[in-house]
mmCIF file of C-alpha atoms and ligand atoms in Angstrom:
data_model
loop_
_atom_site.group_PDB
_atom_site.id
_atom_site.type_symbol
_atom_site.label_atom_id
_atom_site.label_comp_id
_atom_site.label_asym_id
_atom_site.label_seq_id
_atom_site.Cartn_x
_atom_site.Cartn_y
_atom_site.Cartn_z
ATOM 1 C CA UNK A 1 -36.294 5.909 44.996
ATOM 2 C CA UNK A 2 -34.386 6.734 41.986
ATOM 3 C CA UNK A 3 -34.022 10.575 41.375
ATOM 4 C CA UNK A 4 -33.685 11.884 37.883
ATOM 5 C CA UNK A 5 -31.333 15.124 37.617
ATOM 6 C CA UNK A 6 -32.680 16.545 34.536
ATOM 7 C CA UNK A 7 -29.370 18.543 33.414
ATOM 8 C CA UNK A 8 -29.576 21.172 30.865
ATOM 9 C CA UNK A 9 -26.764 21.730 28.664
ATOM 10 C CA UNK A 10 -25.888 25.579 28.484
ATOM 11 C CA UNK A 11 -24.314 26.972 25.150
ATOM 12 C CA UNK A 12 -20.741 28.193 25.998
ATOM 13 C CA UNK A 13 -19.795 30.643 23.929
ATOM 14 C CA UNK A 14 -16.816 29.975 22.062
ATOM 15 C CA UNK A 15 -16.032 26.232 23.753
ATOM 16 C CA UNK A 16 -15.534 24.775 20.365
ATOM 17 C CA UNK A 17 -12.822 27.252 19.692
ATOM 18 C CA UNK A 18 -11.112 26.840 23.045
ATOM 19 C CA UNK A 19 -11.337 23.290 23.129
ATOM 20 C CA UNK A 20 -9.569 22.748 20.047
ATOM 21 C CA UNK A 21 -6.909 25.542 21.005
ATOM 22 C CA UNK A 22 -6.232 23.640 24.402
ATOM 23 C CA UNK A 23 -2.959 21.754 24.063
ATOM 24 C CA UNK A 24 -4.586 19.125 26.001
ATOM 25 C CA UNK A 25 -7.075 17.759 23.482
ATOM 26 C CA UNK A 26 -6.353 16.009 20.478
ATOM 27 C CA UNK A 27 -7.614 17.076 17.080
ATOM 28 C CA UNK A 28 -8.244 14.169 13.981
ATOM 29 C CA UNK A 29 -7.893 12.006 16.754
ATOM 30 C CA UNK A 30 -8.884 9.627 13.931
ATOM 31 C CA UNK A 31 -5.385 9.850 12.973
ATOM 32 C CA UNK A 32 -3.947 8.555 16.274
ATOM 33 C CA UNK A 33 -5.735 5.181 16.033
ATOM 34 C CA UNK A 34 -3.139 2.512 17.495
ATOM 35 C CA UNK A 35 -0.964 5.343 18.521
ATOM 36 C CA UNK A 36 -2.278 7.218 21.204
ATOM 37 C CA UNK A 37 1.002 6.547 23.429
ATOM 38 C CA UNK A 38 3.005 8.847 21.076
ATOM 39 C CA UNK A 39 1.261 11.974 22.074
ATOM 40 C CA UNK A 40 2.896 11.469 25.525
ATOM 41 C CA UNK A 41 6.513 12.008 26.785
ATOM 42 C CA UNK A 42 6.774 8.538 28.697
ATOM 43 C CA UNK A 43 5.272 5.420 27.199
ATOM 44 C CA UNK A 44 2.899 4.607 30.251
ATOM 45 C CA UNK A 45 -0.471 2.266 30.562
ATOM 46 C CA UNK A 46 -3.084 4.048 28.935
ATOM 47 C CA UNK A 47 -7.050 4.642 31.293
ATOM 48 C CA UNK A 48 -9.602 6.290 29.398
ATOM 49 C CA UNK A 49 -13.174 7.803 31.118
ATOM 50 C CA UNK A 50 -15.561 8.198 28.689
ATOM 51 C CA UNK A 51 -17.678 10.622 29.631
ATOM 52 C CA UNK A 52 -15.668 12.324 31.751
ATOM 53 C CA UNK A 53 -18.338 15.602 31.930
ATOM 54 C CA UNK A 54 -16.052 18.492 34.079
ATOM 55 C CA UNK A 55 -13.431 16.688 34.211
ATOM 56 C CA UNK A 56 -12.343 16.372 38.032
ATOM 57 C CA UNK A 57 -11.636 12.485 38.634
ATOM 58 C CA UNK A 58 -9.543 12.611 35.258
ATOM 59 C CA UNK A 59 -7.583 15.330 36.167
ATOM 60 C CA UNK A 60 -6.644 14.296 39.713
ATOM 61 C CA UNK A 61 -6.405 10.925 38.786
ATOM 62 C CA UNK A 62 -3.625 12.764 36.177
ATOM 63 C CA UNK A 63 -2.004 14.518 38.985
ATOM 64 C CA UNK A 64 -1.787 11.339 41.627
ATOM 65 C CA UNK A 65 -0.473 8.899 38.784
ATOM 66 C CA UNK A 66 2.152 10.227 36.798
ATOM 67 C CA UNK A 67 3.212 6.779 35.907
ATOM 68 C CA UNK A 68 -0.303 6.531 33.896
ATOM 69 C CA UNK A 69 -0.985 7.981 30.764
ATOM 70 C CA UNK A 70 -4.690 9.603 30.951
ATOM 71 C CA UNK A 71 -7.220 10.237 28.158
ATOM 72 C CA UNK A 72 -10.737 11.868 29.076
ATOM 73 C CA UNK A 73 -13.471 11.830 26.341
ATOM 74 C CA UNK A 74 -16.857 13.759 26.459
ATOM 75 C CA UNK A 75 -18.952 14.060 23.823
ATOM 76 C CA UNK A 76 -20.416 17.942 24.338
ATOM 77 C CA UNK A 77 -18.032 21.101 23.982
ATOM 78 C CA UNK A 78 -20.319 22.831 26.062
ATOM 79 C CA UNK A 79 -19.134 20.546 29.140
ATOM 80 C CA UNK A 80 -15.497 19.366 28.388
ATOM 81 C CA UNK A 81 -14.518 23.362 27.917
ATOM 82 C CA UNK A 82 -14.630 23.361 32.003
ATOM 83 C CA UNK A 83 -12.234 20.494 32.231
ATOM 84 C CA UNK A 84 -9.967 22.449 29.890
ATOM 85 C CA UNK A 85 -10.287 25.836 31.777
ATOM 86 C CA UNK A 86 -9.395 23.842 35.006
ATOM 87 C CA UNK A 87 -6.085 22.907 33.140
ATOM 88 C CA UNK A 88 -5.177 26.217 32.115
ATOM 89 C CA UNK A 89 -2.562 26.514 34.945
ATOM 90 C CA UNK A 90 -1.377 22.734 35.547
ATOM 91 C CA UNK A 91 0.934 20.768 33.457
ATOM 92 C CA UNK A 92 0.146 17.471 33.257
ATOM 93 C CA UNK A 93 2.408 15.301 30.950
ATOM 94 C CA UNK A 94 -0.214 12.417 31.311
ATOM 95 C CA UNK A 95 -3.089 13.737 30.057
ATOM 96 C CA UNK A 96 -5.075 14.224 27.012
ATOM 97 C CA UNK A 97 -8.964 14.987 26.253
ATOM 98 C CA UNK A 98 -10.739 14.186 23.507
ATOM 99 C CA UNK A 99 -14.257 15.634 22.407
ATOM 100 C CA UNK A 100 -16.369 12.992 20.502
ATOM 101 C CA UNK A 101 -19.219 10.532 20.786
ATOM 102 C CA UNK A 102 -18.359 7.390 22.424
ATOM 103 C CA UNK A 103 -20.108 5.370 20.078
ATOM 104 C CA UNK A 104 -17.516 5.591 17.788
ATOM 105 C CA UNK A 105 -14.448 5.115 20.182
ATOM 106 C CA UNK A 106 -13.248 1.522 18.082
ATOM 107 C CA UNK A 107 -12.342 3.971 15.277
ATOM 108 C CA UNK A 108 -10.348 6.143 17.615
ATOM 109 C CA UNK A 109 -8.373 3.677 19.295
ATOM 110 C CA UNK A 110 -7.166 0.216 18.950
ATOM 111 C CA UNK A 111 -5.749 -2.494 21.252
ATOM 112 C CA UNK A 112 -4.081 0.428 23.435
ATOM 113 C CA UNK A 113 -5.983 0.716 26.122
ATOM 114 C CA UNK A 114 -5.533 -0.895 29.785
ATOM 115 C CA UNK A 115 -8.708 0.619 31.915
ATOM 116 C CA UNK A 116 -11.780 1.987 31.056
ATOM 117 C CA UNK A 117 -14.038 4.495 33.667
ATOM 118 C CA UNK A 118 -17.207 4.812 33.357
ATOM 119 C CA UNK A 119 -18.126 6.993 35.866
ATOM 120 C CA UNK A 120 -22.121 8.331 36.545
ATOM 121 C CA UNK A 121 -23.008 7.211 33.071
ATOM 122 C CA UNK A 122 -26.563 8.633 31.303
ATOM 123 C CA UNK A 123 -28.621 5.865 32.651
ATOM 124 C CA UNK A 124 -30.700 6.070 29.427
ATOM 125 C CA UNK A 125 -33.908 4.472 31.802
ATOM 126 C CA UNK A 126 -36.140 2.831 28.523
ATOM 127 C CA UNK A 127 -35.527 -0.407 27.399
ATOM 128 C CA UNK A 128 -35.231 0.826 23.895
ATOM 129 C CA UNK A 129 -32.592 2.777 24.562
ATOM 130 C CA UNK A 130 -30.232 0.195 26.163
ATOM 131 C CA UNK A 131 -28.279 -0.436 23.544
ATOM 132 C CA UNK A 132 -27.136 3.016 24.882
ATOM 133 C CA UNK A 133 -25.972 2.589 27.729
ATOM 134 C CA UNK A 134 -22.167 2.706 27.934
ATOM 135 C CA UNK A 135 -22.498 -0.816 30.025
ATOM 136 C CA UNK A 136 -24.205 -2.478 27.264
ATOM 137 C CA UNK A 137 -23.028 -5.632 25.255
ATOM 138 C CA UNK A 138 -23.046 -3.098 21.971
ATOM 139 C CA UNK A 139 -20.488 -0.551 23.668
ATOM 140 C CA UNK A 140 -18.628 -3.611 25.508
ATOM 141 C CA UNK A 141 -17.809 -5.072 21.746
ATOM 142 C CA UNK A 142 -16.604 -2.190 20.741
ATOM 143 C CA UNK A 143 -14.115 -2.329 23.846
ATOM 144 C CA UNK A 144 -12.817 -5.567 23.123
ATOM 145 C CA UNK A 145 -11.232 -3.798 19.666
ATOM 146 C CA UNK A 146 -9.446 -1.218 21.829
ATOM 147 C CA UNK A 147 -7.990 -2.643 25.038
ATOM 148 C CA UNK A 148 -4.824 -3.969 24.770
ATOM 149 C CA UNK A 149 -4.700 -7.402 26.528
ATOM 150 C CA UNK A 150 -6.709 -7.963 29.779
ATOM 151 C CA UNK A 151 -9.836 -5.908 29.661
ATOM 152 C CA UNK A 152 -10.797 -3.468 32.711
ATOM 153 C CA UNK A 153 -13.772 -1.418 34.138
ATOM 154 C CA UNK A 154 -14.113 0.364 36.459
ATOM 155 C CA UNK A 155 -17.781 1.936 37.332
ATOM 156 C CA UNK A 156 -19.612 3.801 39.768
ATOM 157 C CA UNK A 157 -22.520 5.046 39.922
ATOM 158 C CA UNK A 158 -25.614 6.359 41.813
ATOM 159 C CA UNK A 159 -28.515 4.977 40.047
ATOM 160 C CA UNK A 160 -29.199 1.332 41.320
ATOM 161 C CA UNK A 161 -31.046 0.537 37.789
ATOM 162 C CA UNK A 162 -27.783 1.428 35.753
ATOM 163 C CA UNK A 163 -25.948 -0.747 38.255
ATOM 164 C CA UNK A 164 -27.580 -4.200 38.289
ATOM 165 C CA UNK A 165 -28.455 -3.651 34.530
ATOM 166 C CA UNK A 166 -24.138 -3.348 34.416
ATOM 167 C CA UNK A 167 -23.591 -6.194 36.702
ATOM 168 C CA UNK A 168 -25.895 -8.610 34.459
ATOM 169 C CA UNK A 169 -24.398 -6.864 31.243
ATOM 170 C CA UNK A 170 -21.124 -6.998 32.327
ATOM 171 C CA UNK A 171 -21.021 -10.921 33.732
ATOM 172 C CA UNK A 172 -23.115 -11.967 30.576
ATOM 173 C CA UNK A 173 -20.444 -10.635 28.745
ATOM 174 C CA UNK A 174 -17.419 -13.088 30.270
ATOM 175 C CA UNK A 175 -16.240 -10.273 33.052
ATOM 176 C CA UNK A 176 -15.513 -11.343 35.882
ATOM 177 C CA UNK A 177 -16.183 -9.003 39.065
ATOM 178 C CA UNK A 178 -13.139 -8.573 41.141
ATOM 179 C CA UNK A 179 -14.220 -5.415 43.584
ATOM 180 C CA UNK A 180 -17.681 -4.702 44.478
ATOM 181 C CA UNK A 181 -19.314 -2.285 47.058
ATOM 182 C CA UNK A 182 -22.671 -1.185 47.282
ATOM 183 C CA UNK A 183 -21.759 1.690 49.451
ATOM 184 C CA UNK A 184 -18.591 3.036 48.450
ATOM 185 C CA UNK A 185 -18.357 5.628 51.237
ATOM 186 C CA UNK A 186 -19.603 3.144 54.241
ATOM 187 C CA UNK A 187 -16.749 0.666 52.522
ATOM 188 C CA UNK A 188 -13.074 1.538 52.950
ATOM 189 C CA UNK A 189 -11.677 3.097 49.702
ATOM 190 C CA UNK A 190 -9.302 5.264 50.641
ATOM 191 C CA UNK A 191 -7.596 6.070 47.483
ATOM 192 C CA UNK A 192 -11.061 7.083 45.966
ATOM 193 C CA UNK A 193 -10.711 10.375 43.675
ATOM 194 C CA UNK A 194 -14.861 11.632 43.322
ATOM 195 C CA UNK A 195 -16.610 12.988 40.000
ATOM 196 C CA UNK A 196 -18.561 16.338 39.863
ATOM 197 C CA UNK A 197 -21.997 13.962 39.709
ATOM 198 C CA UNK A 198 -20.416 11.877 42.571
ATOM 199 C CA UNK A 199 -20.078 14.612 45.281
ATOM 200 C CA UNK A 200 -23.551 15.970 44.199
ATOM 201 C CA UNK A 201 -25.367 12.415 45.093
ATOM 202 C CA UNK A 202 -22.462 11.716 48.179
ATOM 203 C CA UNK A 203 -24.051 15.341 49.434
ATOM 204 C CA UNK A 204 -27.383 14.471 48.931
ATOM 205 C CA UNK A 205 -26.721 11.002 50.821
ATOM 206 C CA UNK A 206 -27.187 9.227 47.802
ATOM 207 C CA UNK A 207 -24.816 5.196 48.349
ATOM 208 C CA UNK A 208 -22.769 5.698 45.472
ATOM 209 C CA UNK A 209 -22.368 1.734 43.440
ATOM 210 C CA UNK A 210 -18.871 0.970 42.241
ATOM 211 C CA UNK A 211 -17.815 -2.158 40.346
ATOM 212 C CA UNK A 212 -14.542 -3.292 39.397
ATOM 213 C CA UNK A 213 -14.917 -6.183 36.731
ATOM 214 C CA UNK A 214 -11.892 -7.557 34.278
ATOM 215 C CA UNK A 215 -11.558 -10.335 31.209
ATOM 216 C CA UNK A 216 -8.851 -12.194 29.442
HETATM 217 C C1 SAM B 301 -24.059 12.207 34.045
HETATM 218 S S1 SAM B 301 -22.658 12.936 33.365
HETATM 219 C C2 SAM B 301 -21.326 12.383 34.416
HETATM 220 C C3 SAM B 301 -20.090 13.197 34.234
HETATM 221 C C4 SAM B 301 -18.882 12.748 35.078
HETATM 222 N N1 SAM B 301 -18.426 11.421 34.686
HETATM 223 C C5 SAM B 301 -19.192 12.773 36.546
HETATM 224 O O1 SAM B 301 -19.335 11.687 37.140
HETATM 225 O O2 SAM B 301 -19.292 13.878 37.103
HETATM 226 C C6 SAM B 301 -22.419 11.935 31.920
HETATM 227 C C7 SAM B 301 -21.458 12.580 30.934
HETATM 228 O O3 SAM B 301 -21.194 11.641 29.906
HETATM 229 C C8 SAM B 301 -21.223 12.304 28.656
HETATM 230 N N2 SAM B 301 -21.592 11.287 27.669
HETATM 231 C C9 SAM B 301 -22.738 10.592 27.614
HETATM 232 N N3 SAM B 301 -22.752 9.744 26.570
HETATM 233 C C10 SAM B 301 -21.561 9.903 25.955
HETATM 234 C C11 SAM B 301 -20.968 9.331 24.811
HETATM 235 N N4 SAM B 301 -21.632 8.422 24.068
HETATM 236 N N5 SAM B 301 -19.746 9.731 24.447
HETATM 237 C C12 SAM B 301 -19.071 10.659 25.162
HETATM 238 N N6 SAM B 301 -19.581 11.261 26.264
HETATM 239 C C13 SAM B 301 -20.812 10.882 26.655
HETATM 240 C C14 SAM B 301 -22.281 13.377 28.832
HETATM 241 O O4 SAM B 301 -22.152 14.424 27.904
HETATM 242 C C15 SAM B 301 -22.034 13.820 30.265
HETATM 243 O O5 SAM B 301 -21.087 14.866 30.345
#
């Protein structure tokens, strides 16, 4: 049974301002193409989630890695303004946000980045809309311009559709899957750090799908 959260975006008042305020997110972030390691103190490999929603695996992943450098992009203001209000009283060195559409993420960054999260993607459900999906061959060409040298994902995900639709996508592409559970809380992953969406399904006793695929 696939179940379809139908999630409503609220207007936040004033999230555009205080995202752009927030010392954590970057502004023309245009500008930084190629150069996204001199925004932090200690040149570090660079993981980006794209579509990070509240915020929570970024942050901790910030917090538990200091030897990464972190960047968290979500398209809405409405939704990355909680990941910024959670960071009002840490101080991460590590991490950055950015607010944009991910369609455009080859113009933001370019051969910089080691590992890319996709974590509870939209699973945009009609075929004409795959080219949507942030697991299809359209968004995985745009990666190739931005990782550095050996390309990594790194997905999970509740909704069994997205998943095998990722697997095919992602193996049709040239990855090649190096971790795989279809379970990830029956399998031992002790070092997992959960999303907002992912404690939600866990709760609801939802398997949670997580793939770990890389390419030359
Ligand atoms: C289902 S939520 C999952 C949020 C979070 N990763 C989690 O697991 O709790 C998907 C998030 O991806 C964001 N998103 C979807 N498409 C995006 C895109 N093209 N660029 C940036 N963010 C996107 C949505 O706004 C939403 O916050």
């Amino acid at each position: 049974m696939v179940m379809v959260i139908e999630v409503r975006l609220k207007h936040v008042k004033g999230a555009a301002e205080s995202v752009e305020k927030s010392s954590y997110v970057i502004i023309e972030e245009e500008a930084q193409k190629g150069q996204m390691q001199s925004l932090f103190i200690n040149k570090a490999p660079l993981h980006i989630e794209i579509g990070m929603g509240k915020g929570n695996f970024i942050i901790e992943n910030a917090k538990k890695y200091p030897h990464i450098n972190f960047i968290g992009i979500e398209k809405y203001d409405s939704v990355i303004i909680r990941a910024v209000q959670k960071l009002e009283e840490e101080k991460l060195d590590n991490l950055k946000l950015i607010r944009m559409d991910a369609t455009n993420i080859d113009k933001i960054f370019e051969k910089e980045v080691d590992t890319i999260y996709l974590n509870f993607s939209d699973p945009w459900p009609k075929d004409r809309h795959a080219k949507r999906r942030l697991s299809s061959s359209t968004f995985l060409k745009r990666y190739d311009a931005i990782f550095s040298k050996e390309k990594k994902i790194v997905m999970k995900t509740d909704n069994r559709h997205l998943f095998e639709y990722s697997l095919m996508s992602f193996t049709d592409y040239g990855y090649q899957i190096k971790e795989l559970s279809l379970d990830l809380y029956k399998d031992d992953y002790p070092d997992n750090i959960a999303t907002e969406y992912e404690e939600k399904f866990h709760t609801l006793g939802y398997p949670i799908y997580r793939v770990s695929v890389n390419k030359k």
